[in-house]
mmCIF file of C-alpha atoms in Angstrom:
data_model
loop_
_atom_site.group_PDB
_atom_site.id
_atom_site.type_symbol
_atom_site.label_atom_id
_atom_site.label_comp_id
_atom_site.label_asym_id
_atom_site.label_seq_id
_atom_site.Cartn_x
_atom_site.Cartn_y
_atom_site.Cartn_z
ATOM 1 C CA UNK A 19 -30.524 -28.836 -1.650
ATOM 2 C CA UNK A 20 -27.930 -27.210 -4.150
ATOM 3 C CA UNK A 21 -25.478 -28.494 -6.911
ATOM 4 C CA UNK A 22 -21.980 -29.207 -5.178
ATOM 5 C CA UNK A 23 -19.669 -30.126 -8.027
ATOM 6 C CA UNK A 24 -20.276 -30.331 -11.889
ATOM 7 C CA UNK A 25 -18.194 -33.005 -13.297
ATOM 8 C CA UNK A 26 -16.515 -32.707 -16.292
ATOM 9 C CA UNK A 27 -14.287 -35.647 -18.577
ATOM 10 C CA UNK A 28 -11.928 -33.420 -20.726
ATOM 11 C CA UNK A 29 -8.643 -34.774 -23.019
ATOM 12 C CA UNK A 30 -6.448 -32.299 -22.306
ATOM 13 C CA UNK A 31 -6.883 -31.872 -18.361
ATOM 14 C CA UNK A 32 -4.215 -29.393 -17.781
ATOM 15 C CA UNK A 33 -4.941 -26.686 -21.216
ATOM 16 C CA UNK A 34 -8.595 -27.115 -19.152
ATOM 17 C CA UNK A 35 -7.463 -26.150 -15.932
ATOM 18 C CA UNK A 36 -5.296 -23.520 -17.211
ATOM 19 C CA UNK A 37 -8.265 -22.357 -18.955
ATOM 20 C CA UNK A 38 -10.443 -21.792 -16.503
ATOM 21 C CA UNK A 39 -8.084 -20.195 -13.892
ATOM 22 C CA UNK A 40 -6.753 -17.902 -16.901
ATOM 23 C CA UNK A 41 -10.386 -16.825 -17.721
ATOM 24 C CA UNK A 42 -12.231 -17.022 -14.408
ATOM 25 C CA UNK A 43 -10.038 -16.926 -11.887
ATOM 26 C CA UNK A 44 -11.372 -20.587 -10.558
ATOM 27 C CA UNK A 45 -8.470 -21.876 -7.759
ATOM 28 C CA UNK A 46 -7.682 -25.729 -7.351
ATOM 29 C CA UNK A 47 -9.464 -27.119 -4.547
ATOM 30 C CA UNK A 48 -7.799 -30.409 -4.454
ATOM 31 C CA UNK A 49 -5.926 -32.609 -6.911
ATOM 32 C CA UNK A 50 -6.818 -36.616 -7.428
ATOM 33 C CA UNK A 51 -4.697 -39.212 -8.857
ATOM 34 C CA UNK A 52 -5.202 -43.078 -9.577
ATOM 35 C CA UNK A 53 -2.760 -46.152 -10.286
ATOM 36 C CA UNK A 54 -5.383 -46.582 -13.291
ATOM 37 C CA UNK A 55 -4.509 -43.112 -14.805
ATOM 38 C CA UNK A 56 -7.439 -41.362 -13.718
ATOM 39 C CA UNK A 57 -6.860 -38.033 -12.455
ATOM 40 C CA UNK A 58 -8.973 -34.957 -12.201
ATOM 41 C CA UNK A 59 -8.559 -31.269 -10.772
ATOM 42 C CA UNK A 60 -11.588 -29.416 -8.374
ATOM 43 C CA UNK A 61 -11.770 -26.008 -8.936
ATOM 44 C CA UNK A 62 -13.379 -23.438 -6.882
ATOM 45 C CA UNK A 63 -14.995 -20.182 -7.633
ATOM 46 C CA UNK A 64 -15.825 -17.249 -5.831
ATOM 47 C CA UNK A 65 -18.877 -18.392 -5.095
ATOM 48 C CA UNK A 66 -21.386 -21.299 -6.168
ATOM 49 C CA UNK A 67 -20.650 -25.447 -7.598
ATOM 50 C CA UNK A 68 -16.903 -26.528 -8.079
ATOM 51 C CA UNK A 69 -16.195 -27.734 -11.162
ATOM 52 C CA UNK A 70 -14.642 -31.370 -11.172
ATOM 53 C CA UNK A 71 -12.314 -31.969 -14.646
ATOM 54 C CA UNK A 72 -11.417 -35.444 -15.183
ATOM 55 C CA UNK A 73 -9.644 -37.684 -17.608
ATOM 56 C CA UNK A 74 -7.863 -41.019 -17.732
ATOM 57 C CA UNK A 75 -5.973 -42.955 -20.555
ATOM 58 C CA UNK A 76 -9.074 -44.285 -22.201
ATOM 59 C CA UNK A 77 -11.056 -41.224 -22.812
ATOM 60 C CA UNK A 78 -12.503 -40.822 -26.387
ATOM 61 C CA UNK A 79 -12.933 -36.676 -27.603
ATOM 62 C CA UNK A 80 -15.100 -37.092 -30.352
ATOM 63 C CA UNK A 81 -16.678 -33.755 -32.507
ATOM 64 C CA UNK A 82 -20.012 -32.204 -30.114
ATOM 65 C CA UNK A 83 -22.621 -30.741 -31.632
ATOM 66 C CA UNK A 84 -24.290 -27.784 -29.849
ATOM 67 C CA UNK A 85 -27.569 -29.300 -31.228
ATOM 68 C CA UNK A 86 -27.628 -32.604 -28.899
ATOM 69 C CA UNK A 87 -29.390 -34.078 -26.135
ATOM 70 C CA UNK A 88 -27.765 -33.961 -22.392
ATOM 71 C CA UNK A 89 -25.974 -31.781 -20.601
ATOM 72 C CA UNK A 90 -25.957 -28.861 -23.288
ATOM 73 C CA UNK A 91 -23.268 -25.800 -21.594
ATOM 74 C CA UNK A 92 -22.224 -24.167 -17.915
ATOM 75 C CA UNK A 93 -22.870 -20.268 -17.088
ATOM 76 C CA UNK A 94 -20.795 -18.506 -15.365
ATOM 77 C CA UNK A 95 -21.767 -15.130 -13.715
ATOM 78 C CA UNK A 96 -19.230 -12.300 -13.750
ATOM 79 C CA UNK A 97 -19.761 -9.330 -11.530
ATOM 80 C CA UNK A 98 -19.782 -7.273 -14.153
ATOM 81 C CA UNK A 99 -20.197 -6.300 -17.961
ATOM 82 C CA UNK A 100 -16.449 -5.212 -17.727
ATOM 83 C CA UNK A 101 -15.773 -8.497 -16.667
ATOM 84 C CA UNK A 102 -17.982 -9.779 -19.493
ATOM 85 C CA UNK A 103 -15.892 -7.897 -22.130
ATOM 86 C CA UNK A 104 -12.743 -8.738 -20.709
ATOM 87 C CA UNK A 105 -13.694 -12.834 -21.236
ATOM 88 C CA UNK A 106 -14.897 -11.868 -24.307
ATOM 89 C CA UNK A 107 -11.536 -10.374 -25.261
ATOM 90 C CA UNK A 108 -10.039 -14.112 -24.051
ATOM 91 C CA UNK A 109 -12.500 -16.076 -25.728
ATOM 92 C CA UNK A 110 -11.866 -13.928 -29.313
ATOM 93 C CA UNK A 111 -7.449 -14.094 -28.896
ATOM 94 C CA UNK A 112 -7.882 -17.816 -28.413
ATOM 95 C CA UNK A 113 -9.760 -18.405 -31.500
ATOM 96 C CA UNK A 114 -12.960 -19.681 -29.888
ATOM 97 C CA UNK A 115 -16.268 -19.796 -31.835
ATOM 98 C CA UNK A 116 -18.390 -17.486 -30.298
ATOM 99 C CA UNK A 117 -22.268 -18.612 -30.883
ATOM 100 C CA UNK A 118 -23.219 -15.257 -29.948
ATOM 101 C CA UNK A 119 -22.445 -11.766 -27.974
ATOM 102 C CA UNK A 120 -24.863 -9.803 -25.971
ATOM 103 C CA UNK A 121 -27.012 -7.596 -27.358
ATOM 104 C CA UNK A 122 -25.978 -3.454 -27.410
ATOM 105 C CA UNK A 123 -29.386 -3.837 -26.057
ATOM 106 C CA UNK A 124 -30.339 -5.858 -23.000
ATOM 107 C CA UNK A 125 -27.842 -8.655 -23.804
ATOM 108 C CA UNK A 126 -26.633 -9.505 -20.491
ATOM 109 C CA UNK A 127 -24.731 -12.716 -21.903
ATOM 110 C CA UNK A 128 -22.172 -14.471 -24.828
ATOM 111 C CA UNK A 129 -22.226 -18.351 -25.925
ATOM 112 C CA UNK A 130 -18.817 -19.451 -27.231
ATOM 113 C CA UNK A 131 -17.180 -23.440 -28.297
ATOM 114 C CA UNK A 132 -14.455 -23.483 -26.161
ATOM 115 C CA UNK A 133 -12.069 -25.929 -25.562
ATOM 116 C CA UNK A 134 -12.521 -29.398 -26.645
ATOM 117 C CA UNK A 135 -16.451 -27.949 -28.140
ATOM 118 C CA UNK A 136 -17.580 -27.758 -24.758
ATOM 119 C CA UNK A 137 -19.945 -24.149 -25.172
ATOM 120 C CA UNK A 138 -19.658 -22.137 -21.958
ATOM 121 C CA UNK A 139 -22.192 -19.588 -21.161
ATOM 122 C CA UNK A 140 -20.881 -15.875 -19.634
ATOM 123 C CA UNK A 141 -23.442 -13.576 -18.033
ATOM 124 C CA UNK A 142 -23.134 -10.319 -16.269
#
């Protein structure tokens, strides 16, 4: 058994699209639309889950906090800590709060609020 698809509702379904194909390199898998206004984007990796992003006309965005019960963050692996530092680099121009960077030591990972307060996990 394996996870197939993590499914995410998000307000602004194309700025989270963009932002994980600008970022990650994730590809669209397929592309759903519904007469009720539901639509959502799969997106494919190199390897590992797809990532489902959905929304439709009724969906509330209301303030996260990283302290909370449920589904707390994703991490992605990068094939690198070039790779790392170049998301990094992404994270930091788009004025995401970064929880924290690795370590000069050992740190093998960074925890930033991304889009919509969604935290995302990066480790090389």
């Amino acid at each position: 058994m394996r996870i197939s698809i993590v499914g995410m509702f998000v307000k602004d379904l194309e700025g989270a699209k963009d932002f994980f194909m600008e970022c990650f390199g994730a590809e669209i898998h397929n592309y759903y639309e519904e007469d009720n206004g539901f639509k959502s984007y799969i997106l494919k990796f190199e390897e590992g889950p797809k990532l489902e992003l959905m929304t439709k006309p009724e969906i509330v965005d209301q303030k996260k906090e990283p302290n909370r019960t449920g589904f707390v963050h994703i991490c992605l692996k990068v094939e690198s800590f070039e790779k790392l530092d170049e998301i990094i680099a992404k994270f930091k121009a788009k004025g995401f709060e970064i929880l924290y960077e690795p370590a000069t030591v050992g740190g093998k990972e960074v925890r930033a609020i991304t889009f919509e307060d969604n935290i995302l996990e990066v480790s090389a």
